[in-house]
Coordinates of C-alpha atoms and ligand atoms in Angstrom, one line a residue:
X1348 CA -205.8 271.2 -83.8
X1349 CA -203.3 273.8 -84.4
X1350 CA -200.3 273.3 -86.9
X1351 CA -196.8 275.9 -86.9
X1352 CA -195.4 276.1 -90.4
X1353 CA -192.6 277.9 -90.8
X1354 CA -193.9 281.5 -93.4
X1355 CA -190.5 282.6 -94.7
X1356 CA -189.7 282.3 -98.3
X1357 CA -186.9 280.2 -98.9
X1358 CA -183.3 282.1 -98.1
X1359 CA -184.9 284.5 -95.7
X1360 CA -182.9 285.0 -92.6
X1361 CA -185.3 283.8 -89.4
X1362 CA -184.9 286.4 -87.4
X1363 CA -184.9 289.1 -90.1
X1364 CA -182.8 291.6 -88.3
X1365 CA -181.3 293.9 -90.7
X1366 CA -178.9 296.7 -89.9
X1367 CA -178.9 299.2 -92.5
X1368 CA -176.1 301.5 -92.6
X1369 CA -176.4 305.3 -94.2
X1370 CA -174.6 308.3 -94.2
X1371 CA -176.6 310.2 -92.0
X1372 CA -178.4 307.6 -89.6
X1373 CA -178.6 304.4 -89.0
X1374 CA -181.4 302.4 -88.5
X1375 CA -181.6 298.6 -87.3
X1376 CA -184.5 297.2 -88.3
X1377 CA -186.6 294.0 -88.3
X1378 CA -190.0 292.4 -87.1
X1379 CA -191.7 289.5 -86.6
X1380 CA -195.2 288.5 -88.1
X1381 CA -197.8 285.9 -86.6
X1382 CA -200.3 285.4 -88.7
X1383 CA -203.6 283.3 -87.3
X1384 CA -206.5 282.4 -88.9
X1385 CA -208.7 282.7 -85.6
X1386 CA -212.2 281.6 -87.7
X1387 CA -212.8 280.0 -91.5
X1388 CA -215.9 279.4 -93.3
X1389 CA -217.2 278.6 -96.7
X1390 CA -215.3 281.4 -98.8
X1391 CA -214.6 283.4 -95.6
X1392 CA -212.0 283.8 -92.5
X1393 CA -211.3 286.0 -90.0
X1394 CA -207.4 286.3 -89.4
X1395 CA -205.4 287.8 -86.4
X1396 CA -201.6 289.6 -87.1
X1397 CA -199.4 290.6 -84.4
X1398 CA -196.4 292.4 -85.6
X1399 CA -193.4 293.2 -83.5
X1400 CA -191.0 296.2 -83.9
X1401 CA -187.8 293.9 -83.6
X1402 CA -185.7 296.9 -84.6
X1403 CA -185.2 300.5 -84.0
X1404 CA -187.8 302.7 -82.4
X1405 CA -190.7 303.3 -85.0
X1406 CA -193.6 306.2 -85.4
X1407 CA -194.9 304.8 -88.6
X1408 CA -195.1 301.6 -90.3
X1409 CA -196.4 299.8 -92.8
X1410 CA -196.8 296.6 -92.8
X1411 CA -196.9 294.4 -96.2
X1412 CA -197.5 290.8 -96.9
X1413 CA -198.6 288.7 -100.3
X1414 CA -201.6 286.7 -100.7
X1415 CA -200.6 283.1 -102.7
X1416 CA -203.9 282.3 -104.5
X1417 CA -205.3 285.2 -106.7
X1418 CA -209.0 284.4 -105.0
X1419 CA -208.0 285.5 -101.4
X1420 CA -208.8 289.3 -100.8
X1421 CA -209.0 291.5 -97.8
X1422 CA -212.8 292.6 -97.5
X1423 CA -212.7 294.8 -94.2
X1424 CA -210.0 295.2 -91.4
X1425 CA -209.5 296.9 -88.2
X1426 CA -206.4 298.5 -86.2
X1427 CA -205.0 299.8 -89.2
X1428 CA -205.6 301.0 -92.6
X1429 CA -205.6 298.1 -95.0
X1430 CA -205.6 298.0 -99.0
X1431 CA -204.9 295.7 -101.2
X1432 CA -203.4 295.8 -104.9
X1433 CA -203.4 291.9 -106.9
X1434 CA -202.2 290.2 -104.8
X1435 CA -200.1 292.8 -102.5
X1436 CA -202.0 293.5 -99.3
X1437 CA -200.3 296.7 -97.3
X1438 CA -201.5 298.1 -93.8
X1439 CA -200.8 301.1 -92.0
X1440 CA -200.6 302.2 -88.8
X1441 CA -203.3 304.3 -87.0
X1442 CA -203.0 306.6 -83.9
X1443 CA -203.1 304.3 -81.3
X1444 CA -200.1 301.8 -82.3
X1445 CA -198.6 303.8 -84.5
X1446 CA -195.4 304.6 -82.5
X1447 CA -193.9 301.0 -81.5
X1448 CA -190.8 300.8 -79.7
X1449 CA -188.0 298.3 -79.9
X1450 CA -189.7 295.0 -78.9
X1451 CA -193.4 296.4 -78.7
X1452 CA -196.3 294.8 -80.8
X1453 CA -199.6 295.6 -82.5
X1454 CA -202.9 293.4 -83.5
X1455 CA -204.1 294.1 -86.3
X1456 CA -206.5 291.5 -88.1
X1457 CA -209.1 291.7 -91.0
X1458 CA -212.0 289.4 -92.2
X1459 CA -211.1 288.2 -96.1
X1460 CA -212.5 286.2 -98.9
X1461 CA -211.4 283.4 -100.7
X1462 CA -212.6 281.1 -103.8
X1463 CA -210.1 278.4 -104.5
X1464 CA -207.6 277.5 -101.4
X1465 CA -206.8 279.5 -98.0
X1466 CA -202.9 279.2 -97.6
X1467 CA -201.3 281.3 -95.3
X1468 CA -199.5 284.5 -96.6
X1469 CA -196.0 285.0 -97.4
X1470 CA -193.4 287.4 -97.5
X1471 CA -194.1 289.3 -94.7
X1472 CA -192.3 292.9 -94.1
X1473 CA -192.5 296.0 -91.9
X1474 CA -191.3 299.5 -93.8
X1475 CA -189.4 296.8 -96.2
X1476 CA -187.9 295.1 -93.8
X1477 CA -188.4 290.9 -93.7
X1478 CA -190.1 290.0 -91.0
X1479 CA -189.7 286.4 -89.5
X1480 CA -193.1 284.6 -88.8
X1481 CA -195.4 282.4 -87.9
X1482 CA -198.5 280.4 -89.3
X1483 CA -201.0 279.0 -87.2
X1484 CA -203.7 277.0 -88.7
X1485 CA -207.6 277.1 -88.7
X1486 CA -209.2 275.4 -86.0
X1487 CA -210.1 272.2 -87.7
X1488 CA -212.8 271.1 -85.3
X1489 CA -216.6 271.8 -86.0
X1490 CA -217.8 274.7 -84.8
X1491 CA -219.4 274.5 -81.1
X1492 CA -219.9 276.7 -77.7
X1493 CA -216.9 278.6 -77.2
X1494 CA -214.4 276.9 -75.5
X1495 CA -214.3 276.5 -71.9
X1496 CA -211.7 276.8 -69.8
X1497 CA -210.5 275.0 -66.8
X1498 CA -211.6 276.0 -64.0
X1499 CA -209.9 278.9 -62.0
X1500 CA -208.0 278.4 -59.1
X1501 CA -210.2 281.0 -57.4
X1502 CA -213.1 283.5 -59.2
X1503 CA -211.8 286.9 -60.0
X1504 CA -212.9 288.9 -57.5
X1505 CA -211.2 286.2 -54.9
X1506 CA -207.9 286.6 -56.7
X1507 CA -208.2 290.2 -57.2
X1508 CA -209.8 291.3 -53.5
X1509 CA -210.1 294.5 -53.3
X1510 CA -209.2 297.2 -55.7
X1511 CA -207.7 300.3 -56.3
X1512 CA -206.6 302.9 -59.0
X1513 CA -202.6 302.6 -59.4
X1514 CA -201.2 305.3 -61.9
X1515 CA -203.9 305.0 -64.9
X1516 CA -204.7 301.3 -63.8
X1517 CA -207.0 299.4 -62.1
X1518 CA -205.2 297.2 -59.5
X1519 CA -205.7 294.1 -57.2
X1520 CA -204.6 293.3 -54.0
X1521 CA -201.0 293.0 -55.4
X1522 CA -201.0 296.2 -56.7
X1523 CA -200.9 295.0 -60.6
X1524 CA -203.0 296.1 -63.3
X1525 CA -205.6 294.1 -64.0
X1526 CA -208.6 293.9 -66.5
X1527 CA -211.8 293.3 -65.6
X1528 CA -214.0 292.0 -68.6
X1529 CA -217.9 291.5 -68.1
X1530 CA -221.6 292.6 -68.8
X1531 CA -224.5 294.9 -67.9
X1532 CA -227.6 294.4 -67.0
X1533 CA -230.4 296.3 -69.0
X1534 CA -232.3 298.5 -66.6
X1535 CA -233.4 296.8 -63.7
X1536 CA -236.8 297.9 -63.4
X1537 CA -237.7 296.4 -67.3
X1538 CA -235.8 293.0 -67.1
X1539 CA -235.7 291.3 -63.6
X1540 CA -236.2 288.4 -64.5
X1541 CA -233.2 288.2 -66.6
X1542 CA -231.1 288.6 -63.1
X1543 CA -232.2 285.6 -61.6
X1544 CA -229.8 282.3 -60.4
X1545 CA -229.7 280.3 -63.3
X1546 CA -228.9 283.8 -65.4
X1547 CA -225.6 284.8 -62.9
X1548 CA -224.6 281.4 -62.8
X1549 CA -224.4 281.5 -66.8
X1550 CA -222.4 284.5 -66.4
X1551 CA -220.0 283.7 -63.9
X1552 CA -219.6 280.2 -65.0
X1553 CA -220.1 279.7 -68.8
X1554 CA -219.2 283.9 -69.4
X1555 CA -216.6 283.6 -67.0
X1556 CA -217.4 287.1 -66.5
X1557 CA -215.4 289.1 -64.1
X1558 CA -217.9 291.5 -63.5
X1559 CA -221.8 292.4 -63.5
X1560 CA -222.8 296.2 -63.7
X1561 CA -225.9 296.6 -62.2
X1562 CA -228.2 299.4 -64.0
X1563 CA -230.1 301.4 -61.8
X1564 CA -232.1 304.1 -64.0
X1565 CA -232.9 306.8 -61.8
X1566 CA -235.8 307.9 -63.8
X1567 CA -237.9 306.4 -66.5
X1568 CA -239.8 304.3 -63.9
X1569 CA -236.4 303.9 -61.9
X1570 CA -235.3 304.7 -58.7
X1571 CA -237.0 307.8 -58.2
X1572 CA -240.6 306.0 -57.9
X1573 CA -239.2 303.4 -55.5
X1574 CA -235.9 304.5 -53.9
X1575 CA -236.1 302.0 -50.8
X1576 CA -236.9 298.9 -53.2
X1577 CA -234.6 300.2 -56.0
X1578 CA -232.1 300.2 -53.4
X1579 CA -232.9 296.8 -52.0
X1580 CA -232.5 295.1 -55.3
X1581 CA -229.3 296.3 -56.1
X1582 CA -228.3 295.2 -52.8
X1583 CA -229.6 291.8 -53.6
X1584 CA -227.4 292.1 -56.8
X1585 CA -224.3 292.6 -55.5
X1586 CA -224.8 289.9 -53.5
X1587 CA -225.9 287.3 -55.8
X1588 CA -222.4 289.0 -57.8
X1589 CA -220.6 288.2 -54.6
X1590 CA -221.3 285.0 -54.4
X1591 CA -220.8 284.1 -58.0
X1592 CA -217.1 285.7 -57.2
X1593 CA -217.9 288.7 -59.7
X1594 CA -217.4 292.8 -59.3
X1595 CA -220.5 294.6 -59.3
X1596 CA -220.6 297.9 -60.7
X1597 CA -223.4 299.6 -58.7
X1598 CA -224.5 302.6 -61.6
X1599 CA -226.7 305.0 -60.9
X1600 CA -228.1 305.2 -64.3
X1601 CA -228.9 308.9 -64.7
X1602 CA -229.3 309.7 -68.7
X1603 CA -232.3 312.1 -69.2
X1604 CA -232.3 314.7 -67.9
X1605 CA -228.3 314.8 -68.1
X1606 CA -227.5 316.8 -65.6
X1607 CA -226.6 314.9 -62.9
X1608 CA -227.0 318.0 -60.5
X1609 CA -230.7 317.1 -60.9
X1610 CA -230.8 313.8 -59.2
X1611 CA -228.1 314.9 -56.9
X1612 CA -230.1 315.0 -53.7
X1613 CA -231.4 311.6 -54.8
X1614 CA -227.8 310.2 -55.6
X1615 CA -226.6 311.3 -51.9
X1616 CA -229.2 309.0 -50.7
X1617 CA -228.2 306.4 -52.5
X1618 CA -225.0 306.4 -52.3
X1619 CA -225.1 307.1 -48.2
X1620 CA -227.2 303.8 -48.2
X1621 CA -225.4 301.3 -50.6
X1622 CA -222.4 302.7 -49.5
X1623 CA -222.6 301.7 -45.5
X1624 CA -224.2 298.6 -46.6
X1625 CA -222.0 297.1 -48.6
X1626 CA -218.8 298.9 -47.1
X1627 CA -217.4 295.7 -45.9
X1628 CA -217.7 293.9 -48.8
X1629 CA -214.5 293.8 -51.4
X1630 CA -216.6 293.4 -54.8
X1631 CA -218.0 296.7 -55.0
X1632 CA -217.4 299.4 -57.4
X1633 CA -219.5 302.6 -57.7
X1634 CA -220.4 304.2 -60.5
X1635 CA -222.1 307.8 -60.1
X1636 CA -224.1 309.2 -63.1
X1637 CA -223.8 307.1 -66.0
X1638 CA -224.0 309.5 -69.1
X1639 CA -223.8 313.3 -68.5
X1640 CA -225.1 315.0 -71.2
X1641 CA -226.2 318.5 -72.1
X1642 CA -224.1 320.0 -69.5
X1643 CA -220.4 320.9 -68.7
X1644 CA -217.2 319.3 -67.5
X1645 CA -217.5 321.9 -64.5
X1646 CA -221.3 320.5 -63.7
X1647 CA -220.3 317.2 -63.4
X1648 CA -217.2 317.8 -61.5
X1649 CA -218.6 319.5 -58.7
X1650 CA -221.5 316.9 -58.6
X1651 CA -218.8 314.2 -58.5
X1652 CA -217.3 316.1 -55.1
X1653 CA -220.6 316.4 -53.9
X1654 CA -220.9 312.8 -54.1
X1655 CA -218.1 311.0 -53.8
X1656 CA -217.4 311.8 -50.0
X1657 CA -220.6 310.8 -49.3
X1658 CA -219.2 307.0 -50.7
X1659 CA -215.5 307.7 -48.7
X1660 CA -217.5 308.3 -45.7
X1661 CA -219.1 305.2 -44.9
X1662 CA -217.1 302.9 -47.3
X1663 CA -213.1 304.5 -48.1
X1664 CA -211.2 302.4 -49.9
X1665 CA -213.7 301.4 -52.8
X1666 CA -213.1 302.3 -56.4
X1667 CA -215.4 305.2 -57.9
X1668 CA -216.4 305.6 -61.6
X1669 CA -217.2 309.1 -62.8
X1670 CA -219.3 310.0 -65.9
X1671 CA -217.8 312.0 -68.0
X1672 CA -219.1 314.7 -70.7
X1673 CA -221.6 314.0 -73.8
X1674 CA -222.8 310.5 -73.0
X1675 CA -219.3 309.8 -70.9
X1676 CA -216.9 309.9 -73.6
X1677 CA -214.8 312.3 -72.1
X1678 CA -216.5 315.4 -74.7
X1679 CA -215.8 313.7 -77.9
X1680 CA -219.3 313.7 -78.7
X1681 CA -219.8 317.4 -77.6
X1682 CA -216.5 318.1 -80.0
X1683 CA -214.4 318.6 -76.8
X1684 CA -212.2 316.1 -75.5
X1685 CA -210.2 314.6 -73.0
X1686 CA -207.9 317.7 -71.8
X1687 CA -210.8 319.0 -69.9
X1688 CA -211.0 316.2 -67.7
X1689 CA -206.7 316.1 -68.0
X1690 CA -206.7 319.9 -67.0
X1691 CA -209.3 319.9 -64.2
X1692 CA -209.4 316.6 -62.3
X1693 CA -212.2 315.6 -59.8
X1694 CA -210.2 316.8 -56.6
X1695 CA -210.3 312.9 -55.3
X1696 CA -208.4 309.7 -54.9
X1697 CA -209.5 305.9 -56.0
X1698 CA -211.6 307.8 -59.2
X1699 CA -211.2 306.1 -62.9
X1700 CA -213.2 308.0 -65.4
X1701 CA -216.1 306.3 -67.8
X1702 CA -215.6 306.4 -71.5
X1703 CA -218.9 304.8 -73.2
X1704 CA -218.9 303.9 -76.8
X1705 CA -221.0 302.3 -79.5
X1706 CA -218.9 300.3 -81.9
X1707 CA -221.0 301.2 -85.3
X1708 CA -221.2 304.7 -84.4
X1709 CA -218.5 305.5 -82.6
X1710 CA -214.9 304.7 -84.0
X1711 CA -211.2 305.8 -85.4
X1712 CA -211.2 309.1 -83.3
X1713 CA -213.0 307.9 -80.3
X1714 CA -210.3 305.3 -80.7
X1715 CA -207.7 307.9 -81.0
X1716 CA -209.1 309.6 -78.1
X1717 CA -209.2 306.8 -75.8
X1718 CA -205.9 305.9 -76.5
X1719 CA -204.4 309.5 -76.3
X1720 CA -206.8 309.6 -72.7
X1721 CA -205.4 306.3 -71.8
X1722 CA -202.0 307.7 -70.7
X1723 CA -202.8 310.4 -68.5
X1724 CA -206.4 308.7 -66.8
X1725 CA -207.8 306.1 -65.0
X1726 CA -210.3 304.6 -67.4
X1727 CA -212.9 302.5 -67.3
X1728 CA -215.7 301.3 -70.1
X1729 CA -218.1 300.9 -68.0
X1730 CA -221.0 300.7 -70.9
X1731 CA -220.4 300.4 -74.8
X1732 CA -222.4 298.4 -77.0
X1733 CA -221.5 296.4 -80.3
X1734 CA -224.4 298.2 -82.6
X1735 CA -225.7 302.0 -82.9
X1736 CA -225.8 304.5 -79.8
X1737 CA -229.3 303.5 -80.3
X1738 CA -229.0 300.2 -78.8
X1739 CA -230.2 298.8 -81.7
X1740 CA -229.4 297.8 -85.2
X1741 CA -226.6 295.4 -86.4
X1742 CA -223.6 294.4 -85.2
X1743 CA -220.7 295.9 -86.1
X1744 CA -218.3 293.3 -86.2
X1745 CA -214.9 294.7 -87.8
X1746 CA -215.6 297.9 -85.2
X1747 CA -216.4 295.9 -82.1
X1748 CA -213.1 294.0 -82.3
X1749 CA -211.2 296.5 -83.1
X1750 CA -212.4 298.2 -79.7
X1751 CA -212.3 294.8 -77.7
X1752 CA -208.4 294.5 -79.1
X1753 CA -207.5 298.0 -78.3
X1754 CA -209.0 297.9 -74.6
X1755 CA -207.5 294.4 -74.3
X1756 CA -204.3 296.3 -75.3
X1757 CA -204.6 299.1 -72.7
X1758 CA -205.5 296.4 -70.2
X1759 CA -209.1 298.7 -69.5
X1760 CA -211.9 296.9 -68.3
X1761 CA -215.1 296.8 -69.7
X1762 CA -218.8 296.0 -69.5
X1763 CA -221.1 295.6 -72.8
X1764 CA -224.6 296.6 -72.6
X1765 CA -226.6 294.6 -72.2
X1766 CA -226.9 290.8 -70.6
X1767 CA -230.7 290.7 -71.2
X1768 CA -233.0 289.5 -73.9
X1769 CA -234.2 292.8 -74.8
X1770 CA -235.6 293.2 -78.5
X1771 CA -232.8 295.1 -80.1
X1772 CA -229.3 294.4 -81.5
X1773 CA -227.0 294.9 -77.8
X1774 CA -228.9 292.2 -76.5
X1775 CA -226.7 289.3 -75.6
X1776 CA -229.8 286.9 -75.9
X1777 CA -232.8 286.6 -78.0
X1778 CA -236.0 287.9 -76.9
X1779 CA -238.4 285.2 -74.7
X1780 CA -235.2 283.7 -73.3
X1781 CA -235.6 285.6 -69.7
X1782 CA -238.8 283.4 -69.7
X1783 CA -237.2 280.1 -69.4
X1784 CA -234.6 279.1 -67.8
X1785 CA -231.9 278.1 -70.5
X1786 CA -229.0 280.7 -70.8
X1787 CA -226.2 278.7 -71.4
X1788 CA -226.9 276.8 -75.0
X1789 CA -225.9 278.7 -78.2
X1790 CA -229.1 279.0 -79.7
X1791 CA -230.3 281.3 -77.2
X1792 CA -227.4 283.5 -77.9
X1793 CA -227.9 287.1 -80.4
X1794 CA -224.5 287.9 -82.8
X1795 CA -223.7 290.2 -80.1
X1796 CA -224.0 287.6 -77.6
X1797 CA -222.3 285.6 -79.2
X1798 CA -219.0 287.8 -79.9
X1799 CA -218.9 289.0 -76.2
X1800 CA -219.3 285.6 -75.0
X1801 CA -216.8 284.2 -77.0
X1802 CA -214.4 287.5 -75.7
X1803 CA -215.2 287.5 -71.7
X1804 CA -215.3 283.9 -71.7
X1805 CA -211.5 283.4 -72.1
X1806 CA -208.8 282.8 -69.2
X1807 CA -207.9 285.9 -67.0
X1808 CA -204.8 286.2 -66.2
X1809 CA -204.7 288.1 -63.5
X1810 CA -201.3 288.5 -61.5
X1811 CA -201.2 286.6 -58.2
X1812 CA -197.7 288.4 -56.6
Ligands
IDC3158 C1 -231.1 302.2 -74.1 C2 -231.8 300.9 -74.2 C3 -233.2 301.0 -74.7 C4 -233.9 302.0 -73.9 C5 -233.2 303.4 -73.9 C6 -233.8 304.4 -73.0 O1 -231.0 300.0 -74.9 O2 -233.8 299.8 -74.7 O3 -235.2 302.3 -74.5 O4 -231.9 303.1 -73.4 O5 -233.8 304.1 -71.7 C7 -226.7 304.6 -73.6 C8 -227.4 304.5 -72.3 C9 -228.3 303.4 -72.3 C10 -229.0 303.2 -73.6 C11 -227.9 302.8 -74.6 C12 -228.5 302.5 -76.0 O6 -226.5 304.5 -71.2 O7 -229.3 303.6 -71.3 O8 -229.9 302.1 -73.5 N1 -227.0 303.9 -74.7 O9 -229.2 303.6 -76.5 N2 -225.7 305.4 -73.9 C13 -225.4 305.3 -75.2 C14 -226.2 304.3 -75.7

């Protein structure tokens, strides 16, 4: 049940559009706040505001509101830097929606505290201005699965067909950018059974996941000890994807050694194989070394054109994925970054580039650098996890929403690792539920599960013309 109640203070204009006249410029300006409380529980909430430049060009704000009861405080936000003084709450800005045009918006959102009543904030401004508003009420129901949609007029890869990279985008057969939004498996050759029918059909139906990203490690008891039934069961994979109307991301899961160049002879193989195999098929993505690390931009470039017209020659038109340097995230973790990919491309068409990243260790200036990276390259998250880059530990909740806002903002698709029931804090499930055959309830569900369910699981809305 969802209420609208009007937030302005009594003789506040609506739309709050304020020219202000000076000597030397003059700035119109003016916003609009909506303010949703997306979760509430005893003494806690989670709430959502989206702020909207209604005036003049901006390349800072600050955003201020007031809290009514003297119980309700901010305890951690994300998308901007919040404080809070009484009963004065102020956020500002951070690199990547900083700069807002006229009619441009930002999410912002924090999760806050209360003791006596919840009521909505008031008095709502952007660099002093009075925004108008909007309140929209905690979901009154009692908690349960997340919600599911109606079903789609056709699964994702149906609507979408076959892809390509537009400008920094990833597009469908109408040439529009779209964003795909799934998981990834763990590696194969631990967690089969997790990739079983009753596990897909969880993820394409209850997830409504656009996409599965199949993990093929190529050593630690991958690939390399089996290459013709590694091969086989991705195969199998991508067509158990297919027929769920999901992407699969084919990833050849190189991570130690980190070199790619090391498993290059093995990658051609591959690559020749799934490539002519599945050439015909419109679901297929290929992702070629996973997490370069240990080694230079120039390594992994040329191994990229080593292996990439291997792919165009027995399958053209299909969308590549490159790895990029220190654990794909384009050098940020070697202290480099992105102008190294900017300034010396793969020489190749169709390529988006990976960026990884793990939302408790990795935030603000991978942020920055993802958003700075955004406008010159094709990018796609092809792996990040909620917890540590250890794969394990807690969720970092405030962090992993502030990534799953921003890429929602950039429109750049995304896989989380990893849809298994692996003992460690990425796991979507608990561990023993790959033994049964229950993936759909709750209970089987980890935090992480839990948030990325919650996130894939709502409607696409992906352009049709
Ligand atoms: C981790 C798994 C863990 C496994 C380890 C080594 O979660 O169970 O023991 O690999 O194989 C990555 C890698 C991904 C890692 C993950 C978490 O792509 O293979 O999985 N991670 O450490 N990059 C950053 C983090």
């Amino acid at each position: 049940m969802k209420r609208l109640l009007a937030l302005l203070a009594t003789g506040v204009s609506v739309v709050g559009l304020t020219a202000l006249a000076g000597p030397a410029a003059q700035a119109a300006t003016g916003c609009k706040a909506e303010y949703t409380i997306t979760s509430q529980w005893e003494g806690g909430f989670q709430a959502g505001v989206k702020i909207t430049n209604l005036g003049d060009p901006v390349s800072g704000w600050t955003l201020g509101f007031t809290m009514p009861d003297a119980g309700q405080r901010v305890v951690q936000g994300w998308n901007a830097t919040w404080s809070q003084s009484g009963s004065a709450v102020t956020a500002d800005g951070v690199d990547w929606n900083r700069t807002l045009s006229t009619g441009a918006s930002a999410d912002l959102g924090f999760v806050g505290s209360f003791t006596g009543a919840n009521p909505a904030p008031t008095s709502f401004t952007l660099n002093g201005a009075t925004c108008s508003g909007s309140v929209t009420d905690p979901p009154t129901d009692p908690p349960t699965d997340p919600p599911t949609d109606p079903p789609a007029t056709g699964t994702p890869a149906a609507v979408n067909g076959q892809l390509h990279v537009c400008g920094v985008h990833l597009c469908n057969q109408y040439d529009r950018p779209i964003q795909l939004r799934g998981m990834s498996t763990h590696g194969i050759q631990w967690f089969g059974p997790c990739y079983g029918d009753a596990s897909l059909d969880a993820l394409a139906q209850d997830w409504k996941s656009d996409l599965l990203r199949v993990a093929m490690y190529v050593q630690e008891d991958g690939y390399e000890t089996d290459p013709a039934g590694f091969t086989s069961r991705v195969n199998g994979l991508v067509d158990m994807a297919e027929a769920r109307g999901m992407y699969a991301v084919i990833d050849f899961h190189t991570l130690t050694p980190g070199d790619p160049n090391y498993n290059l002879d093995r990658a051609k193989t591959f690559f020749s194989s799934v490539a002519a195999r599945n050439a015909d098929k419109k679901n297929v993505i290929y992702e070629i070394a996973n997490e370069p690390n240990g080694v230079s931009w120039t390594a992994v470039k040329s191994y990229a054109e080593q292996v990439i017209p291997v792919i165009r020659a027995a399958d053209p038109d299909a969308v590549v994925i490159v790895g990029t340097r220190g654990w794909s995230s384009l050098g940020v973790s070697d202290g480099a970054n992105e102008s190294e990919v900017v300034n010396n491309p793969v020489n190749a068409t169709n390529i988006m580039y990976a960026f990884h990243f793990y939302a408790a260790s990795h935030k603000d200036n991978y942020r920055a650098a993802l958003s700075r990276a955004a406008t010159r390259l094709p990018l796609f998250v092809s792996e990040f996890g909620t917890v540590s880059a250890t794969g394990g530990g807690a969720v970092d909740r405030s962090s992993s929403i502030a990534w799953l806002d921003l890429l929602d903002q950039l429109k750049i698709s995304y896989a989380n690792w990893t849809y298994s029931d692996a003992d460690e804090g990425s796991a979507a499930f608990k561990p023993g539920t790959c033994e049964g055959s229950d993936y759909s309830s709750s209970g089987v569900l980890t935090e992480s599960g839990a948030l990325l369910k919650s996130r894939i699981s709502t409607t696409d809305d992906f352009p049709t013309s």
